[in-house]
PDB file of C-alpha atoms and ligand atoms in Angstrom:
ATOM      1  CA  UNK A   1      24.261 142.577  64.630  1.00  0.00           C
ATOM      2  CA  UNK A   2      27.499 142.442  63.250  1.00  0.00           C
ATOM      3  CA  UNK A   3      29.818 139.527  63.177  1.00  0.00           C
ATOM      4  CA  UNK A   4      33.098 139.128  62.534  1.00  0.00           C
ATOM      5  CA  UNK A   5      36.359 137.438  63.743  1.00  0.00           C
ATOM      6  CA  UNK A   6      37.405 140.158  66.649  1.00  0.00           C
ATOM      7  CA  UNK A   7      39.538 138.361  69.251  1.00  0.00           C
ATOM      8  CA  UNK A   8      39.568 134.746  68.612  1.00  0.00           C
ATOM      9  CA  UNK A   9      40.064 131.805  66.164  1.00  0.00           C
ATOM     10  CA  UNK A  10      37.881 130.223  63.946  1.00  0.00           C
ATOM     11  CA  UNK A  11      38.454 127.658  61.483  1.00  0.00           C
ATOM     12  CA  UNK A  12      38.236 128.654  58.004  1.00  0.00           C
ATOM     13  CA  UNK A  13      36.420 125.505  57.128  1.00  0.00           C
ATOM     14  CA  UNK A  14      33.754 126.812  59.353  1.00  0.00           C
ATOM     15  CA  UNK A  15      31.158 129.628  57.912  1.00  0.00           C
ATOM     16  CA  UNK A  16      28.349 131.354  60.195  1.00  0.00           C
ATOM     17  CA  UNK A  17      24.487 130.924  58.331  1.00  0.00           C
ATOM     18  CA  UNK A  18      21.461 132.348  59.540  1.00  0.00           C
ATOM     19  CA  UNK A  19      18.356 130.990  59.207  1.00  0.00           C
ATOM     20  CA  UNK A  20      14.738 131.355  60.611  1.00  0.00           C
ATOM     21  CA  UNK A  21      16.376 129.886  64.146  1.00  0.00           C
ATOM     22  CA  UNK A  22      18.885 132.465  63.897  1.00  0.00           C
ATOM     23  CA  UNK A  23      22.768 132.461  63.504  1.00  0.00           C
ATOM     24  CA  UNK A  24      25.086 129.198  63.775  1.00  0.00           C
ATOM     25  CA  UNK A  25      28.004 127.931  62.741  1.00  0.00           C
ATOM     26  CA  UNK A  26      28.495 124.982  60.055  1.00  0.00           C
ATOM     27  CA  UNK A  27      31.402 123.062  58.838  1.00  0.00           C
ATOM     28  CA  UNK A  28      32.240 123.995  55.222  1.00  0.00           C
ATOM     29  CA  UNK A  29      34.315 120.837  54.738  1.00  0.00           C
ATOM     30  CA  UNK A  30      34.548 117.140  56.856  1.00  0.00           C
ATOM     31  CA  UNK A  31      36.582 117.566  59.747  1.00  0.00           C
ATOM     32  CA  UNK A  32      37.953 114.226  61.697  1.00  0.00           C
ATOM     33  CA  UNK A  33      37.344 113.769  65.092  1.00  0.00           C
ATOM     34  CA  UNK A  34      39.636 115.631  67.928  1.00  0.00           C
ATOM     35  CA  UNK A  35      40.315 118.557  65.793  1.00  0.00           C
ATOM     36  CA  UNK A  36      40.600 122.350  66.873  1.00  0.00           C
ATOM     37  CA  UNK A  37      37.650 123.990  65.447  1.00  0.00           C
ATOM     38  CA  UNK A  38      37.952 127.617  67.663  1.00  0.00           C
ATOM     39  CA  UNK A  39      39.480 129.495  70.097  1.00  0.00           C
ATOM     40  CA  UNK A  40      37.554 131.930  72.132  1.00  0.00           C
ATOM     41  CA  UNK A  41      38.263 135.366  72.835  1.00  0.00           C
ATOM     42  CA  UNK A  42      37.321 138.392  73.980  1.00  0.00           C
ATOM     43  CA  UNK A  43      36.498 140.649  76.907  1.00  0.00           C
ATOM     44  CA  UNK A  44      37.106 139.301  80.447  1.00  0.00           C
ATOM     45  CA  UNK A  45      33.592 140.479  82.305  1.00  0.00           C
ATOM     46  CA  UNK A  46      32.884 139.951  85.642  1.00  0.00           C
ATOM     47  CA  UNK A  47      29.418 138.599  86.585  1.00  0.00           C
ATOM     48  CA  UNK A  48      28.205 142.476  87.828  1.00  0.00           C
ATOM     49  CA  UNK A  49      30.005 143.931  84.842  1.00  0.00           C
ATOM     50  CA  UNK A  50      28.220 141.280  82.392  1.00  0.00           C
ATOM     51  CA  UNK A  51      24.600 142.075  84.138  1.00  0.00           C
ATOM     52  CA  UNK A  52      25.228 145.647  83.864  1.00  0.00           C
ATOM     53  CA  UNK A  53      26.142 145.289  79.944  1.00  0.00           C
ATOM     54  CA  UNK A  54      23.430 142.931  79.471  1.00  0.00           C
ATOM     55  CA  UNK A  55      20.688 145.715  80.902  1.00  0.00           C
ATOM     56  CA  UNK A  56      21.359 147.362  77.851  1.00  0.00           C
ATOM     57  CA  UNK A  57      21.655 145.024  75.385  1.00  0.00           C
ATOM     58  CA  UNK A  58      20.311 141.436  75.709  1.00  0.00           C
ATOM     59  CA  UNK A  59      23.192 139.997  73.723  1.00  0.00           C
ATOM     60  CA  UNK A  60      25.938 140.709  76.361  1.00  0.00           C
ATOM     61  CA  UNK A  61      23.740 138.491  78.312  1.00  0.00           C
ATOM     62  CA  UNK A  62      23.080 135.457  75.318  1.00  0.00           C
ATOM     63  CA  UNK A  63      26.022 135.274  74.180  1.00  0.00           C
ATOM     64  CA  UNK A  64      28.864 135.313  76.630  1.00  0.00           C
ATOM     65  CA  UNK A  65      30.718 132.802  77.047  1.00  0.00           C
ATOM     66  CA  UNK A  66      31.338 131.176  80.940  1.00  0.00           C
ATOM     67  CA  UNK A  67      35.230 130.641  81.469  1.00  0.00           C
ATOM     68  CA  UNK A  68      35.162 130.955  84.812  1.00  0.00           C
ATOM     69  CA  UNK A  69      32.585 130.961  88.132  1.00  0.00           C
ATOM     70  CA  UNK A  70      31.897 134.407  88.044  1.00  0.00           C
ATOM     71  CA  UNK A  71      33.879 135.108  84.887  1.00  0.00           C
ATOM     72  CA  UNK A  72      32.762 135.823  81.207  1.00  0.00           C
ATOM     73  CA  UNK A  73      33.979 136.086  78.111  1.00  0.00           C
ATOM     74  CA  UNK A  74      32.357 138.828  75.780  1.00  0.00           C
ATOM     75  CA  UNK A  75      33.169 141.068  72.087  1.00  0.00           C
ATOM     76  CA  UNK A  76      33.868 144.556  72.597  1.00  0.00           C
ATOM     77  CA  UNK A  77      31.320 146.963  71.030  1.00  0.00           C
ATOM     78  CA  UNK A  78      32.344 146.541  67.547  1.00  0.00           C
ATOM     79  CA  UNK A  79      30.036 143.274  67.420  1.00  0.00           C
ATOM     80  CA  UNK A  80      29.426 140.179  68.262  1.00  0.00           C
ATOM     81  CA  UNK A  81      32.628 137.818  67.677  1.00  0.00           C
ATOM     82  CA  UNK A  82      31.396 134.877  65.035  1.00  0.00           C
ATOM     83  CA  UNK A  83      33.025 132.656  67.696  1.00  0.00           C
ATOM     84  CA  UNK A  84      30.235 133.051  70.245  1.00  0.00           C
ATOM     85  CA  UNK A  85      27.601 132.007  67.437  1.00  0.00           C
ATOM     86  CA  UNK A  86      27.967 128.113  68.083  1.00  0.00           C
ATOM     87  CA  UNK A  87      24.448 127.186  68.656  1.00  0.00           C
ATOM     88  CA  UNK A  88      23.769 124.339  71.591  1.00  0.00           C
ATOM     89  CA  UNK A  89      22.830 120.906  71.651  1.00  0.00           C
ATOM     90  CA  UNK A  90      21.988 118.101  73.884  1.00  0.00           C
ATOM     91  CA  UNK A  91      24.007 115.783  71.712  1.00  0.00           C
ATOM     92  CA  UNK A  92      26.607 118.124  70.359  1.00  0.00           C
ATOM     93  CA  UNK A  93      29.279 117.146  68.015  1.00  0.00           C
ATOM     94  CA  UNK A  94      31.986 119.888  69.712  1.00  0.00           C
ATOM     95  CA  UNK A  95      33.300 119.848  73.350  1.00  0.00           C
ATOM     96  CA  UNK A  96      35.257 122.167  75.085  1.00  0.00           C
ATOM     97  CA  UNK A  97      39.011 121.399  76.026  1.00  0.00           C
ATOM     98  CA  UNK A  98      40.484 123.902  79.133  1.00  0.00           C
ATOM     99  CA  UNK A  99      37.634 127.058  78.889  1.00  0.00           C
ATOM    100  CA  UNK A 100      38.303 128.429  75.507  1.00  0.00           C
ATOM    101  CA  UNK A 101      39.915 125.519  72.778  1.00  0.00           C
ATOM    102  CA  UNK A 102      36.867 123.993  71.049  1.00  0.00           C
ATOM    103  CA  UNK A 103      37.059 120.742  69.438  1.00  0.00           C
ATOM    104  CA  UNK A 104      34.625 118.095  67.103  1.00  0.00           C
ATOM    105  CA  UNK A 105      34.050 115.230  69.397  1.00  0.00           C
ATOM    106  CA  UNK A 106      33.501 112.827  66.227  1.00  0.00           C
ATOM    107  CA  UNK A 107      33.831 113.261  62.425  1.00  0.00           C
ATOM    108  CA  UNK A 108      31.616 116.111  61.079  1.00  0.00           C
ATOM    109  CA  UNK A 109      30.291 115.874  57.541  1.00  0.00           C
ATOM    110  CA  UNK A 110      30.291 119.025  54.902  1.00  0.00           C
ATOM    111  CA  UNK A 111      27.166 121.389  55.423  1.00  0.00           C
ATOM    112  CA  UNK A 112      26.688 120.092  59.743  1.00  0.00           C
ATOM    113  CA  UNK A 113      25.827 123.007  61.909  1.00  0.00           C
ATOM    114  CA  UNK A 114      28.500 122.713  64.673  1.00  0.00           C
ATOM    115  CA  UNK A 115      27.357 123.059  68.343  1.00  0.00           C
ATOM    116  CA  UNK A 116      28.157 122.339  72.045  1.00  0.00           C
ATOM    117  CA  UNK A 117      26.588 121.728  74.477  1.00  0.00           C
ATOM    118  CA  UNK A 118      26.065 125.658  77.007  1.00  0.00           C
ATOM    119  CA  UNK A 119      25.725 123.287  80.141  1.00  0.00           C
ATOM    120  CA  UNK A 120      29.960 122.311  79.893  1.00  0.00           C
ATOM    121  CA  UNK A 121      30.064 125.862  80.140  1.00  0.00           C
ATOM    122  CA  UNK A 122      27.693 127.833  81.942  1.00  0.00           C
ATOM    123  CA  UNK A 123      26.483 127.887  85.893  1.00  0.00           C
ATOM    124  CA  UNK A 124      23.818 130.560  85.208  1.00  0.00           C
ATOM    125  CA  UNK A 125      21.283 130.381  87.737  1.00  0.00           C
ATOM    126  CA  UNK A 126      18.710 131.045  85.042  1.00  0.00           C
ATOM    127  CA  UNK A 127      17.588 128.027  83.217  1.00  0.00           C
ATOM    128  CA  UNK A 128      15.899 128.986  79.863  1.00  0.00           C
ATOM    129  CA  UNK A 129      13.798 125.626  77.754  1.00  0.00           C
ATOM    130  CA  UNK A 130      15.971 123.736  74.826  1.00  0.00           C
ATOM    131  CA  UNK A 131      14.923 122.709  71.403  1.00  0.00           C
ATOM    132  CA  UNK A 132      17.256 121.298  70.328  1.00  0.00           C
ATOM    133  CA  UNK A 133      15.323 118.108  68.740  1.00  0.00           C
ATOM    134  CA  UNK A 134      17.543 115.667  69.763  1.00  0.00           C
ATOM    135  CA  UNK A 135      16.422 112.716  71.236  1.00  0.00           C
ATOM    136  CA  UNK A 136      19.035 113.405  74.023  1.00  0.00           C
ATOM    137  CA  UNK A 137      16.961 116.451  74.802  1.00  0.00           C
ATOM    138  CA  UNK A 138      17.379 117.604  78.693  1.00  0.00           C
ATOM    139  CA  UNK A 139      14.396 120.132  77.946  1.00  0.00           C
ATOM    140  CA  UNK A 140      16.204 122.948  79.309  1.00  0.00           C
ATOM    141  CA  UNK A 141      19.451 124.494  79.934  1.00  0.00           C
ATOM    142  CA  UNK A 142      19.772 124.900  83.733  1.00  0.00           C
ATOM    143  CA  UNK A 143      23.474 125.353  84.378  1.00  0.00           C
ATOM    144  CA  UNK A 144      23.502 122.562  86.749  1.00  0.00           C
ATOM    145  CA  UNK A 145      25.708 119.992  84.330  1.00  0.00           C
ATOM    146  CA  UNK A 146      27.897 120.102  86.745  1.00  0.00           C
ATOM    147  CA  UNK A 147      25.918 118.491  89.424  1.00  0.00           C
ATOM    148  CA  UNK A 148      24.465 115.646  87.347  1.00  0.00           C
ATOM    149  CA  UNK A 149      26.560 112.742  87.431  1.00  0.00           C
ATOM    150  CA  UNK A 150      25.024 111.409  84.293  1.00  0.00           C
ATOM    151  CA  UNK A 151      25.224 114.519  82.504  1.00  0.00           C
ATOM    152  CA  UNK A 152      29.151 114.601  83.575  1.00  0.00           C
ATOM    153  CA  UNK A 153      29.481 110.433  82.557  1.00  0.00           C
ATOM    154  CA  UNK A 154      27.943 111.376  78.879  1.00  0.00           C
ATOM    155  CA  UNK A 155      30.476 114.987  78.766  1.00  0.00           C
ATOM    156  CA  UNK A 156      33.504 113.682  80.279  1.00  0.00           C
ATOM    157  CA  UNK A 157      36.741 114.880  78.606  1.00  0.00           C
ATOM    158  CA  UNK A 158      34.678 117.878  77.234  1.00  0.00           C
ATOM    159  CA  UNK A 159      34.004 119.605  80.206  1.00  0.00           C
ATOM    160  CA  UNK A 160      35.132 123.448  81.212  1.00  0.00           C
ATOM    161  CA  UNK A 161      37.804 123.318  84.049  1.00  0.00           C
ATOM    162  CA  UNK A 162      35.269 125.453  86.017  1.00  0.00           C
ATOM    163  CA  UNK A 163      32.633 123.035  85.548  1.00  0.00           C
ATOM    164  CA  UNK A 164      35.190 119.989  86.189  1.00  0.00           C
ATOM    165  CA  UNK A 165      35.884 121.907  89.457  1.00  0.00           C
ATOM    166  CA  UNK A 166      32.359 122.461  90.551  1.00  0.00           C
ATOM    167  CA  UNK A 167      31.930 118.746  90.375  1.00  0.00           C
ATOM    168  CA  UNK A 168      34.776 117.682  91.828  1.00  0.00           C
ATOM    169  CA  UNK A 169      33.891 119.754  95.105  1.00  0.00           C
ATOM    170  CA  UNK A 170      30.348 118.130  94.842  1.00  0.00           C
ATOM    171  CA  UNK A 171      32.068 114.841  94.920  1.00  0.00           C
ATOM    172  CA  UNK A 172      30.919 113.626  91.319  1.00  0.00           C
ATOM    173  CA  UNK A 173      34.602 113.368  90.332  1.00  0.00           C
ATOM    174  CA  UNK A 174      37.898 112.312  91.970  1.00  0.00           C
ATOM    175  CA  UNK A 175      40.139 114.372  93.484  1.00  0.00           C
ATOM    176  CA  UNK A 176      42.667 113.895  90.942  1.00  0.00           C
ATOM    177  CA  UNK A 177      41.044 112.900  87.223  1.00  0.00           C
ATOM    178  CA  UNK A 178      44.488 113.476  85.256  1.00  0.00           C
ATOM    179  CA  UNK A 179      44.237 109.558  84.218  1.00  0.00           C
ATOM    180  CA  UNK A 180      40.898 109.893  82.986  1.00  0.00           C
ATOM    181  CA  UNK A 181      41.104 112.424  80.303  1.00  0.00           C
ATOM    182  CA  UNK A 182      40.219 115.613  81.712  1.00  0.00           C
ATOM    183  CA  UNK A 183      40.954 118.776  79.814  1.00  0.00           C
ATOM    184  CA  UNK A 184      44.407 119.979  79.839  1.00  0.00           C
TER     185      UNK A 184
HETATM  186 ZN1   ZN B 201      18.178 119.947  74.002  1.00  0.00          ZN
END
């Protein structure tokens, strides 16, 4: 697998490590809360076209990135964009502003792996188990954030509009949140 910068932004105080767990992405340098850490890019996939790609290679399928219900973002075949290589965590120090601007939620020492959590993100129907070690753990990774009104309370401000949306049709949010800090 290669990685590389391909369509989107990463901060060059960020480098990607692999380790035993795999890749992730670490801050090279403190960064103070509420800054801009990456944009994502890529390939707009639609949920058949993302199954499809994913039939042949597993990694259309892990790391996509949900911008939209029913709407993915992915690399083109050149590799896999460094971007999509933030790991997840049930107490993440990045959130997600909009669908693609991702930003530290507090200050982040030198040498942190950076992560978010996939659940402000994703609606897959497939949940897959978390080990994360926090002590925050949900156990698994359901795509169903967006329905837990506790889960929402502890993410607010760092949700994806799509996942904002879902919730506010479910009733867990007000019609109209722009006094509450919801993404831009
Ligand atoms: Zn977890």
């Amino acid at each position: 697998m290669t990685t590389a910068r391909l369509h989107s932004w990463l901060s060059p105080e960020c480098e990607i490590r692999t380790s035993l767990a795999g890749s992730g992405v670490f801050a090279r340098h403190a960064f103070p809360p509420h800054t801009c850490v990456a944009v994502w890019g890529g390939v707009v996939r639609t949920e058949d076209e993302l199954q499809a790609l994913a039939s042949r290679d597993e990694k259309f399928s892990s790391h996509a990135i949900c911008v939209g219900d029913g709407f993915y973002l992915t690399w083109d075949p050149s590799g896999v964009d460094a971007t999509e290589l933030f790991n997840h965590s049930c107490s993440p120090n990045l959130g997600v502003k909009g669908q693609i601007v991702v930003v530290t939620r507090r200050a982040i020492q030198p040498g942190e792996e950076l992560t978010f959590d996939y659940d402000t993100t994703e609606t897959t129907p497939q949940p897959w188990p978390c080990r994360c070690g926090s002590p925050a753990c949900r156990g698994t990774i359901d795509g169903k954030g967006w329905d837990d009104p506790a889960f929402l309370r502890a993410n607010r401000g760092y949700l994806a509009w799509h996942i904002e949306e879902r919730a506010r049709r479910a009733g867990h949010l007000p019609d109209d949140a722009s006094d509450e800090g919801a993404p831009c």
